[in-house]
């Protein structure tokens, strides 16, 4: 039934497109974020820039809030050409393009400047293009900040404070290894179950960026937020190659230029959302802690070593990033 309704929705979209001005080509863009999120605001900038750069020949119809399905479902729509563009986490894309796994390595980037020098340089662009063999071409990276610890009963000031604590993580081996290497007990759990799990003491804490910490209301069941910045996994704006290959060279240039412009705008929106979310958390009584990051970095070195042994083919990529 779900698939049937899904295909009916796509048919409705197609019929709507038949009624549009034939001088304008419309790109359908779907994502899972709420309209208050920096990603949606960045996508609105993409829409505005594309209209301007194409002189109205290209337009974007946006479907936010998961209207067209989950991240995985929308990726499948891109692959068959029913939807043109979406935004997903680089962690999700690692299931298709192994190189995206690298972004999950703890403390891979020295700071945000280093991160975006890499992402917007030759290394980052080459990874974006690798998805084309899976019909998923990357256009640009969006800022998704850094992941930090938050806990309910005990402040995390050093890695030793994690000992004995059950920390919720994504169901991702590198994330599990990272928490365990620092002395915590990694506990994979669905994000939607986390609020209740913290409330009932099933887990002692979790890790995520500050806008997610606040938008999920997890600050209501947490007393401490520790900005250790252990990983910085970006989001990726993608276009399906089925659609991309129907475009002229000029149209491709307009889309890429609009995407690049939106990426710069989204970073500013993201920084504003971080400031806003931290202000909300502090006002609610959450203690915000800035620890000595080098202590956490030292304890998590084994995660990189394990990854290098399991994926020796990634060594040159890691070297390119670290140098």
mmCIF file with all atom_site columns, N, CA and C in Angstrom, residues 242-304:
data_model
loop_
_atom_site.group_PDB
_atom_site.id
_atom_site.type_symbol
_atom_site.label_atom_id
_atom_site.label_alt_id
_atom_site.label_comp_id
_atom_site.label_asym_id
_atom_site.label_entity_id
_atom_site.label_seq_id
_atom_site.pdbx_PDB_ins_code
_atom_site.Cartn_x
_atom_site.Cartn_y
_atom_site.Cartn_z
_atom_site.occupancy
_atom_site.B_iso_or_equiv
_atom_site.pdbx_formal_charge
_atom_site.auth_seq_id
_atom_site.auth_comp_id
_atom_site.auth_asym_id
_atom_site.auth_atom_id
_atom_site.pdbx_PDB_model_num
ATOM 1   N N  . UNK A 1 242 ? 20.210 10.796 -13.766 1.00 0.00 ? 242 UNK A N  1
ATOM 2   C CA . UNK A 1 242 ? 19.176 10.595 -14.788 1.00 0.00 ? 242 UNK A CA 1
ATOM 3   C C  . UNK A 1 242 ? 18.643 11.952 -15.245 1.00 0.00 ? 242 UNK A C  1
ATOM 4   N N  . UNK A 1 243 ? 18.457 12.859 -14.296 1.00 0.00 ? 243 UNK A N  1
ATOM 5   C CA . UNK A 1 243 ? 18.001 14.205 -14.641 1.00 0.00 ? 243 UNK A CA 1
ATOM 6   C C  . UNK A 1 243 ? 19.159 15.048 -15.171 1.00 0.00 ? 243 UNK A C  1
ATOM 7   N N  . UNK A 1 244 ? 20.305 14.959 -14.525 1.00 0.00 ? 244 UNK A N  1
ATOM 8   C CA . UNK A 1 244 ? 21.486 15.758 -14.898 1.00 0.00 ? 244 UNK A CA 1
ATOM 9   C C  . UNK A 1 244 ? 21.851 15.548 -16.358 1.00 0.00 ? 244 UNK A C  1
ATOM 10  N N  . UNK A 1 245 ? 21.738 14.316 -16.820 1.00 0.00 ? 245 UNK A N  1
ATOM 11  C CA . UNK A 1 245 ? 22.134 13.997 -18.197 1.00 0.00 ? 245 UNK A CA 1
ATOM 12  C C  . UNK A 1 245 ? 21.150 14.512 -19.243 1.00 0.00 ? 245 UNK A C  1
ATOM 13  N N  . UNK A 1 246 ? 20.001 14.997 -18.794 1.00 0.00 ? 246 UNK A N  1
ATOM 14  C CA . UNK A 1 246 ? 19.041 15.586 -19.743 1.00 0.00 ? 246 UNK A CA 1
ATOM 15  C C  . UNK A 1 246 ? 19.309 17.074 -19.957 1.00 0.00 ? 246 UNK A C  1
ATOM 16  N N  . UNK A 1 247 ? 20.232 17.636 -19.189 1.00 0.00 ? 247 UNK A N  1
ATOM 17  C CA . UNK A 1 247 ? 20.480 19.078 -19.222 1.00 0.00 ? 247 UNK A CA 1
ATOM 18  C C  . UNK A 1 247 ? 21.540 19.456 -20.236 1.00 0.00 ? 247 UNK A C  1
ATOM 19  N N  . UNK A 1 248 ? 21.450 20.676 -20.730 1.00 0.00 ? 248 UNK A N  1
ATOM 20  C CA . UNK A 1 248 ? 22.494 21.215 -21.600 1.00 0.00 ? 248 UNK A CA 1
ATOM 21  C C  . UNK A 1 248 ? 23.672 21.645 -20.732 1.00 0.00 ? 248 UNK A C  1
ATOM 22  N N  . UNK A 1 249 ? 24.819 21.884 -21.342 1.00 0.00 ? 249 UNK A N  1
ATOM 23  C CA . UNK A 1 249 ? 25.994 22.330 -20.588 1.00 0.00 ? 249 UNK A CA 1
ATOM 24  C C  . UNK A 1 249 ? 25.713 23.645 -19.868 1.00 0.00 ? 249 UNK A C  1
ATOM 25  N N  . UNK A 1 250 ? 24.981 24.526 -20.519 1.00 0.00 ? 250 UNK A N  1
ATOM 26  C CA . UNK A 1 250 ? 24.663 25.814 -19.911 1.00 0.00 ? 250 UNK A CA 1
ATOM 27  C C  . UNK A 1 250 ? 23.767 25.631 -18.692 1.00 0.00 ? 250 UNK A C  1
ATOM 28  N N  . UNK A 1 251 ? 22.777 24.754 -18.790 1.00 0.00 ? 251 UNK A N  1
ATOM 29  C CA . UNK A 1 251 ? 21.888 24.482 -17.661 1.00 0.00 ? 251 UNK A CA 1
ATOM 30  C C  . UNK A 1 251 ? 22.650 23.867 -16.496 1.00 0.00 ? 251 UNK A C  1
ATOM 31  N N  . UNK A 1 252 ? 23.591 22.985 -16.791 1.00 0.00 ? 252 UNK A N  1
ATOM 32  C CA . UNK A 1 252 ? 24.424 22.387 -15.734 1.00 0.00 ? 252 UNK A CA 1
ATOM 33  C C  . UNK A 1 252 ? 25.244 23.460 -15.019 1.00 0.00 ? 252 UNK A C  1
ATOM 34  N N  . UNK A 1 253 ? 25.761 24.409 -15.789 1.00 0.00 ? 253 UNK A N  1
ATOM 35  C CA . UNK A 1 253 ? 26.551 25.485 -15.194 1.00 0.00 ? 253 UNK A CA 1
ATOM 36  C C  . UNK A 1 253 ? 25.690 26.349 -14.282 1.00 0.00 ? 253 UNK A C  1
ATOM 37  N N  . UNK A 1 254 ? 24.460 26.633 -14.705 1.00 0.00 ? 254 UNK A N  1
ATOM 38  C CA . UNK A 1 254 ? 23.554 27.427 -13.865 1.00 0.00 ? 254 UNK A CA 1
ATOM 39  C C  . UNK A 1 254 ? 23.277 26.714 -12.550 1.00 0.00 ? 254 UNK A C  1
ATOM 40  N N  . UNK A 1 255 ? 23.006 25.412 -12.630 1.00 0.00 ? 255 UNK A N  1
ATOM 41  C CA . UNK A 1 255 ? 22.683 24.639 -11.422 1.00 0.00 ? 255 UNK A CA 1
ATOM 42  C C  . UNK A 1 255 ? 23.877 24.567 -10.483 1.00 0.00 ? 255 UNK A C  1
ATOM 43  N N  . UNK A 1 256 ? 25.059 24.303 -11.010 1.00 0.00 ? 256 UNK A N  1
ATOM 44  C CA . UNK A 1 256 ? 26.247 24.214 -10.162 1.00 0.00 ? 256 UNK A CA 1
ATOM 45  C C  . UNK A 1 256 ? 26.552 25.555 -9.501  1.00 0.00 ? 256 UNK A C  1
ATOM 46  N N  . UNK A 1 257 ? 26.432 26.639 -10.269 1.00 0.00 ? 257 UNK A N  1
ATOM 47  C CA . UNK A 1 257 ? 26.704 27.965 -9.714  1.00 0.00 ? 257 UNK A CA 1
ATOM 48  C C  . UNK A 1 257 ? 25.691 28.309 -8.621  1.00 0.00 ? 257 UNK A C  1
ATOM 49  N N  . UNK A 1 258 ? 24.422 27.959 -8.836  1.00 0.00 ? 258 UNK A N  1
ATOM 50  C CA . UNK A 1 258 ? 23.392 28.220 -7.827  1.00 0.00 ? 258 UNK A CA 1
ATOM 51  C C  . UNK A 1 258 ? 23.638 27.392 -6.568  1.00 0.00 ? 258 UNK A C  1
ATOM 52  N N  . UNK A 1 259 ? 24.072 26.138 -6.738  1.00 0.00 ? 259 UNK A N  1
ATOM 53  C CA . UNK A 1 259 ? 24.379 25.280 -5.598  1.00 0.00 ? 259 UNK A CA 1
ATOM 54  C C  . UNK A 1 259 ? 25.543 25.848 -4.789  1.00 0.00 ? 259 UNK A C  1
ATOM 55  N N  . UNK A 1 260 ? 26.595 26.275 -5.474  1.00 0.00 ? 260 UNK A N  1
ATOM 56  C CA . UNK A 1 260 ? 27.757 26.850 -4.787  1.00 0.00 ? 260 UNK A CA 1
ATOM 57  C C  . UNK A 1 260 ? 27.365 28.101 -4.006  1.00 0.00 ? 260 UNK A C  1
ATOM 58  N N  . UNK A 1 261 ? 26.511 28.918 -4.606  1.00 0.00 ? 261 UNK A N  1
ATOM 59  C CA . UNK A 1 261 ? 26.040 30.131 -3.936  1.00 0.00 ? 261 UNK A CA 1
ATOM 60  C C  . UNK A 1 261 ? 25.220 29.784 -2.702  1.00 0.00 ? 261 UNK A C  1
ATOM 61  N N  . UNK A 1 262 ? 24.355 28.774 -2.819  1.00 0.00 ? 262 UNK A N  1
ATOM 62  C CA . UNK A 1 262 ? 23.513 28.382 -1.692  1.00 0.00 ? 262 UNK A CA 1
ATOM 63  C C  . UNK A 1 262 ? 24.342 27.814 -0.544  1.00 0.00 ? 262 UNK A C  1
ATOM 64  N N  . UNK A 1 263 ? 25.440 27.140 -0.868  1.00 0.00 ? 263 UNK A N  1
ATOM 65  C CA . UNK A 1 263 ? 26.291 26.547 0.167   1.00 0.00 ? 263 UNK A CA 1
ATOM 66  C C  . UNK A 1 263 ? 26.891 27.629 1.059   1.00 0.00 ? 263 UNK A C  1
ATOM 67  N N  . UNK A 1 264 ? 27.295 28.742 0.455   1.00 0.00 ? 264 UNK A N  1
ATOM 68  C CA . UNK A 1 264 ? 27.873 29.837 1.245   1.00 0.00 ? 264 UNK A CA 1
ATOM 69  C C  . UNK A 1 264 ? 26.804 30.483 2.130   1.00 0.00 ? 264 UNK A C  1
ATOM 70  N N  . UNK A 1 265 ? 25.593 30.617 1.603   1.00 0.00 ? 265 UNK A N  1
ATOM 71  C CA . UNK A 1 265 ? 24.502 31.184 2.393   1.00 0.00 ? 265 UNK A CA 1
ATOM 72  C C  . UNK A 1 265 ? 24.114 30.251 3.532   1.00 0.00 ? 265 UNK A C  1
ATOM 73  N N  . UNK A 1 266 ? 24.074 28.941 3.250   1.00 0.00 ? 266 UNK A N  1
ATOM 74  C CA . UNK A 1 266 ? 23.656 27.975 4.264   1.00 0.00 ? 266 UNK A CA 1
ATOM 75  C C  . UNK A 1 266 ? 24.609 27.967 5.453   1.00 0.00 ? 266 UNK A C  1
ATOM 76  N N  . UNK A 1 267 ? 25.895 28.154 5.202   1.00 0.00 ? 267 UNK A N  1
ATOM 77  C CA . UNK A 1 267 ? 26.858 28.185 6.309   1.00 0.00 ? 267 UNK A CA 1
ATOM 78  C C  . UNK A 1 267 ? 26.533 29.308 7.291   1.00 0.00 ? 267 UNK A C  1
ATOM 79  N N  . UNK A 1 268 ? 26.106 30.444 6.753   1.00 0.00 ? 268 UNK A N  1
ATOM 80  C CA . UNK A 1 268 ? 25.740 31.569 7.630   1.00 0.00 ? 268 UNK A CA 1
ATOM 81  C C  . UNK A 1 268 ? 24.470 31.246 8.412   1.00 0.00 ? 268 UNK A C  1
ATOM 82  N N  . UNK A 1 269 ? 23.509 30.623 7.733   1.00 0.00 ? 269 UNK A N  1
ATOM 83  C CA . UNK A 1 269 ? 22.281 30.215 8.423   1.00 0.00 ? 269 UNK A CA 1
ATOM 84  C C  . UNK A 1 269 ? 22.600 29.206 9.524   1.00 0.00 ? 269 UNK A C  1
ATOM 85  N N  . UNK A 1 270 ? 23.530 28.285 9.222   1.00 0.00 ? 270 UNK A N  1
ATOM 86  C CA . UNK A 1 270 ? 23.902 27.265 10.216  1.00 0.00 ? 270 UNK A CA 1
ATOM 87  C C  . UNK A 1 270 ? 24.526 27.912 11.451  1.00 0.00 ? 270 UNK A C  1
ATOM 88  N N  . UNK A 1 271 ? 25.464 28.827 11.252  1.00 0.00 ? 271 UNK A N  1
ATOM 89  C CA . UNK A 1 271 ? 26.125 29.488 12.378  1.00 0.00 ? 271 UNK A CA 1
ATOM 90  C C  . UNK A 1 271 ? 25.108 30.219 13.252  1.00 0.00 ? 271 UNK A C  1
ATOM 91  N N  . UNK A 1 272 ? 24.125 30.848 12.614  1.00 0.00 ? 272 UNK A N  1
ATOM 92  C CA . UNK A 1 272 ? 23.084 31.545 13.376  1.00 0.00 ? 272 UNK A CA 1
ATOM 93  C C  . UNK A 1 272 ? 22.256 30.556 14.181  1.00 0.00 ? 272 UNK A C  1
ATOM 94  N N  . UNK A 1 273 ? 21.980 29.371 13.605  1.00 0.00 ? 273 UNK A N  1
ATOM 95  C CA . UNK A 1 273 ? 21.175 28.371 14.313  1.00 0.00 ? 273 UNK A CA 1
ATOM 96  C C  . UNK A 1 273 ? 21.935 27.790 15.502  1.00 0.00 ? 273 UNK A C  1
ATOM 97  N N  . UNK A 1 274 ? 23.256 27.689 15.387  1.00 0.00 ? 274 UNK A N  1
ATOM 98  C CA . UNK A 1 274 ? 24.068 27.202 16.510  1.00 0.00 ? 274 UNK A CA 1
ATOM 99  C C  . UNK A 1 274 ? 23.993 28.192 17.672  1.00 0.00 ? 274 UNK A C  1
ATOM 100 N N  . UNK A 1 275 ? 24.145 29.480 17.367  1.00 0.00 ? 275 UNK A N  1
ATOM 101 C CA . UNK A 1 275 ? 24.073 30.500 18.417  1.00 0.00 ? 275 UNK A CA 1
ATOM 102 C C  . UNK A 1 275 ? 22.698 30.504 19.086  1.00 0.00 ? 275 UNK A C  1
ATOM 103 N N  . UNK A 1 276 ? 21.660 30.399 18.272  1.00 0.00 ? 276 UNK A N  1
ATOM 104 C CA . UNK A 1 276 ? 20.298 30.409 18.803  1.00 0.00 ? 276 UNK A CA 1
ATOM 105 C C  . UNK A 1 276 ? 20.039 29.194 19.687  1.00 0.00 ? 276 UNK A C  1
ATOM 106 N N  . UNK A 1 277 ? 20.451 28.022 19.232  1.00 0.00 ? 277 UNK A N  1
ATOM 107 C CA . UNK A 1 277 ? 20.197 26.794 19.992  1.00 0.00 ? 277 UNK A CA 1
ATOM 108 C C  . UNK A 1 277 ? 20.966 26.781 21.311  1.00 0.00 ? 277 UNK A C  1
ATOM 109 N N  . UNK A 1 278 ? 22.187 27.280 21.309  1.00 0.00 ? 278 UNK A N  1
ATOM 110 C CA . UNK A 1 278 ? 22.958 27.324 22.552  1.00 0.00 ? 278 UNK A CA 1
ATOM 111 C C  . UNK A 1 278 ? 22.339 28.299 23.546  1.00 0.00 ? 278 UNK A C  1
ATOM 112 N N  . UNK A 1 279 ? 21.799 29.402 23.042  1.00 0.00 ? 279 UNK A N  1
ATOM 113 C CA . UNK A 1 279 ? 21.137 30.368 23.927  1.00 0.00 ? 279 UNK A CA 1
ATOM 114 C C  . UNK A 1 279 ? 19.906 29.744 24.578  1.00 0.00 ? 279 UNK A C  1
ATOM 115 N N  . UNK A 1 280 ? 19.153 28.967 23.797  1.00 0.00 ? 280 UNK A N  1
ATOM 116 C CA . UNK A 1 280 ? 17.950 28.297 24.328  1.00 0.00 ? 280 UNK A CA 1
ATOM 117 C C  . UNK A 1 280 ? 18.340 27.270 25.388  1.00 0.00 ? 280 UNK A C  1
ATOM 118 N N  . UNK A 1 281 ? 19.378 26.480 25.099  1.00 0.00 ? 281 UNK A N  1
ATOM 119 C CA . UNK A 1 281 ? 19.811 25.451 26.050  1.00 0.00 ? 281 UNK A CA 1
ATOM 120 C C  . UNK A 1 281 ? 20.291 26.069 27.362  1.00 0.00 ? 281 UNK A C  1
ATOM 121 N N  . UNK A 1 282 ? 21.083 27.130 27.264  1.00 0.00 ? 282 UNK A N  1
ATOM 122 C CA . UNK A 1 282 ? 21.596 27.783 28.476  1.00 0.00 ? 282 UNK A CA 1
ATOM 123 C C  . UNK A 1 282 ? 20.465 28.388 29.300  1.00 0.00 ? 282 UNK A C  1
ATOM 124 N N  . UNK A 1 283 ? 19.494 28.992 28.597  1.00 0.00 ? 283 UNK A N  1
ATOM 125 C CA . UNK A 1 283 ? 18.356 29.594 29.296  1.00 0.00 ? 283 UNK A CA 1
ATOM 126 C C  . UNK A 1 283 ? 17.537 28.542 30.026  1.00 0.00 ? 283 UNK A C  1
ATOM 127 N N  . UNK A 1 284 ? 17.576 27.291 29.523  1.00 0.00 ? 284 UNK A N  1
ATOM 128 C CA . UNK A 1 284 ? 16.829 26.196 30.154  1.00 0.00 ? 284 UNK A CA 1
ATOM 129 C C  . UNK A 1 284 ? 17.612 25.560 31.305  1.00 0.00 ? 284 UNK A C  1
ATOM 130 N N  . UNK A 1 285 ? 18.825 26.050 31.538  1.00 0.00 ? 285 UNK A N  1
ATOM 131 C CA . UNK A 1 285 ? 19.618 25.547 32.652  1.00 0.00 ? 285 UNK A CA 1
ATOM 132 C C  . UNK A 1 285 ? 20.671 24.514 32.302  1.00 0.00 ? 285 UNK A C  1
ATOM 133 N N  . UNK A 1 286 ? 20.872 24.253 31.010  1.00 0.00 ? 286 UNK A N  1
ATOM 134 C CA . UNK A 1 286 ? 21.901 23.304 30.592  1.00 0.00 ? 286 UNK A CA 1
ATOM 135 C C  . UNK A 1 286 ? 23.284 23.941 30.768  1.00 0.00 ? 286 UNK A C  1
ATOM 136 N N  . UNK A 1 287 ? 24.190 23.217 31.429  1.00 0.00 ? 287 UNK A N  1
ATOM 137 C CA . UNK A 1 287 ? 25.568 23.697 31.570  1.00 0.00 ? 287 UNK A CA 1
ATOM 138 C C  . UNK A 1 287 ? 26.347 23.337 30.301  1.00 0.00 ? 287 UNK A C  1
ATOM 139 N N  . UNK A 1 288 ? 26.925 24.335 29.663  1.00 0.00 ? 288 UNK A N  1
ATOM 140 C CA . UNK A 1 288 ? 27.695 24.124 28.440  1.00 0.00 ? 288 UNK A CA 1
ATOM 141 C C  . UNK A 1 288 ? 29.173 24.103 28.798  1.00 0.00 ? 288 UNK A C  1
ATOM 142 N N  . UNK A 1 289 ? 29.834 23.030 28.434  1.00 0.00 ? 289 UNK A N  1
ATOM 143 C CA . UNK A 1 289 ? 31.223 22.786 28.832  1.00 0.00 ? 289 UNK A CA 1
ATOM 144 C C  . UNK A 1 289 ? 32.119 22.776 27.597  1.00 0.00 ? 289 UNK A C  1
ATOM 145 N N  . UNK A 1 290 ? 33.240 23.458 27.666  1.00 0.00 ? 290 UNK A N  1
ATOM 146 C CA . UNK A 1 290 ? 34.240 23.439 26.589  1.00 0.00 ? 290 UNK A CA 1
ATOM 147 C C  . UNK A 1 290 ? 35.496 22.764 27.137  1.00 0.00 ? 290 UNK A C  1
ATOM 148 N N  . UNK A 1 291 ? 35.673 21.481 26.880  1.00 0.00 ? 291 UNK A N  1
ATOM 149 C CA . UNK A 1 291 ? 36.795 20.736 27.463  1.00 0.00 ? 291 UNK A CA 1
ATOM 150 C C  . UNK A 1 291 ? 38.077 20.894 26.638  1.00 0.00 ? 291 UNK A C  1
ATOM 151 N N  . UNK A 1 292 ? 39.137 20.272 27.100  1.00 0.00 ? 292 UNK A N  1
ATOM 152 C CA . UNK A 1 292 ? 40.381 20.210 26.348  1.00 0.00 ? 292 UNK A CA 1
ATOM 153 C C  . UNK A 1 292 ? 40.232 19.117 25.288  1.00 0.00 ? 292 UNK A C  1
ATOM 154 N N  . UNK A 1 293 ? 40.060 19.546 24.028  1.00 0.00 ? 293 UNK A N  1
ATOM 155 C CA . UNK A 1 293 ? 39.761 18.578 22.970  1.00 0.00 ? 293 UNK A CA 1
ATOM 156 C C  . UNK A 1 293 ? 40.878 17.568 22.746  1.00 0.00 ? 293 UNK A C  1
ATOM 157 N N  . UNK A 1 294 ? 42.105 17.957 22.985  1.00 0.00 ? 294 UNK A N  1
ATOM 158 C CA . UNK A 1 294 ? 43.237 17.066 22.704  1.00 0.00 ? 294 UNK A CA 1
ATOM 159 C C  . UNK A 1 294 ? 43.140 15.770 23.514  1.00 0.00 ? 294 UNK A C  1
ATOM 160 N N  . UNK A 1 295 ? 42.525 15.825 24.699  1.00 0.00 ? 295 UNK A N  1
ATOM 161 C CA . UNK A 1 295 ? 42.364 14.614 25.516  1.00 0.00 ? 295 UNK A CA 1
ATOM 162 C C  . UNK A 1 295 ? 41.463 13.605 24.804  1.00 0.00 ? 295 UNK A C  1
ATOM 163 N N  . UNK A 1 296 ? 40.375 14.098 24.219  1.00 0.00 ? 296 UNK A N  1
ATOM 164 C CA . UNK A 1 296 ? 39.445 13.230 23.497  1.00 0.00 ? 296 UNK A CA 1
ATOM 165 C C  . UNK A 1 296 ? 40.073 12.757 22.178  1.00 0.00 ? 296 UNK A C  1
ATOM 166 N N  . UNK A 1 297 ? 40.813 13.635 21.566  1.00 0.00 ? 297 UNK A N  1
ATOM 167 C CA . UNK A 1 297 ? 41.472 13.301 20.301  1.00 0.00 ? 297 UNK A CA 1
ATOM 168 C C  . UNK A 1 297 ? 42.478 12.171 20.497  1.00 0.00 ? 297 UNK A C  1
ATOM 169 N N  . UNK A 1 298 ? 43.225 12.241 21.574  1.00 0.00 ? 298 UNK A N  1
ATOM 170 C CA . UNK A 1 298 ? 44.235 11.219 21.858  1.00 0.00 ? 298 UNK A CA 1
ATOM 171 C C  . UNK A 1 298 ? 43.589 9.859  22.103  1.00 0.00 ? 298 UNK A C  1
ATOM 172 N N  . UNK A 1 299 ? 42.484 9.831  22.840  1.00 0.00 ? 299 UNK A N  1
ATOM 173 C CA . UNK A 1 299 ? 41.823 8.572  23.175  1.00 0.00 ? 299 UNK A CA 1
ATOM 174 C C  . UNK A 1 299 ? 41.150 7.920  21.964  1.00 0.00 ? 299 UNK A C  1
ATOM 175 N N  . UNK A 1 300 ? 40.814 8.727  20.959  1.00 0.00 ? 300 UNK A N  1
ATOM 176 C CA . UNK A 1 300 ? 40.083 8.196  19.804  1.00 0.00 ? 300 UNK A CA 1
ATOM 177 C C  . UNK A 1 300 ? 40.987 7.841  18.621  1.00 0.00 ? 300 UNK A C  1
ATOM 178 N N  . UNK A 1 301 ? 42.296 7.930  18.796  1.00 0.00 ? 301 UNK A N  1
ATOM 179 C CA . UNK A 1 301 ? 43.221 7.627  17.698  1.00 0.00 ? 301 UNK A CA 1
ATOM 180 C C  . UNK A 1 301 ? 43.060 6.201  17.172  1.00 0.00 ? 301 UNK A C  1
ATOM 181 N N  . UNK A 1 302 ? 42.661 5.293  18.038  1.00 0.00 ? 302 UNK A N  1
ATOM 182 C CA . UNK A 1 302 ? 42.532 3.893  17.624  1.00 0.00 ? 302 UNK A CA 1
ATOM 183 C C  . UNK A 1 302 ? 41.456 3.712  16.562  1.00 0.00 ? 302 UNK A C  1
ATOM 184 N N  . UNK A 1 303 ? 40.476 4.620  16.520  1.00 0.00 ? 303 UNK A N  1
ATOM 185 C CA . UNK A 1 303 ? 39.405 4.524  15.523  1.00 0.00 ? 303 UNK A CA 1
ATOM 186 C C  . UNK A 1 303 ? 39.977 4.718  14.129  1.00 0.00 ? 303 UNK A C  1
ATOM 187 N N  . UNK A 1 304 ? 40.863 5.699  13.988  1.00 0.00 ? 304 UNK A N  1
ATOM 188 C CA . UNK A 1 304 ? 41.534 5.919  12.701  1.00 0.00 ? 304 UNK A CA 1
ATOM 189 C C  . UNK A 1 304 ? 42.399 4.718  12.331  1.00 0.00 ? 304 UNK A C  1
#
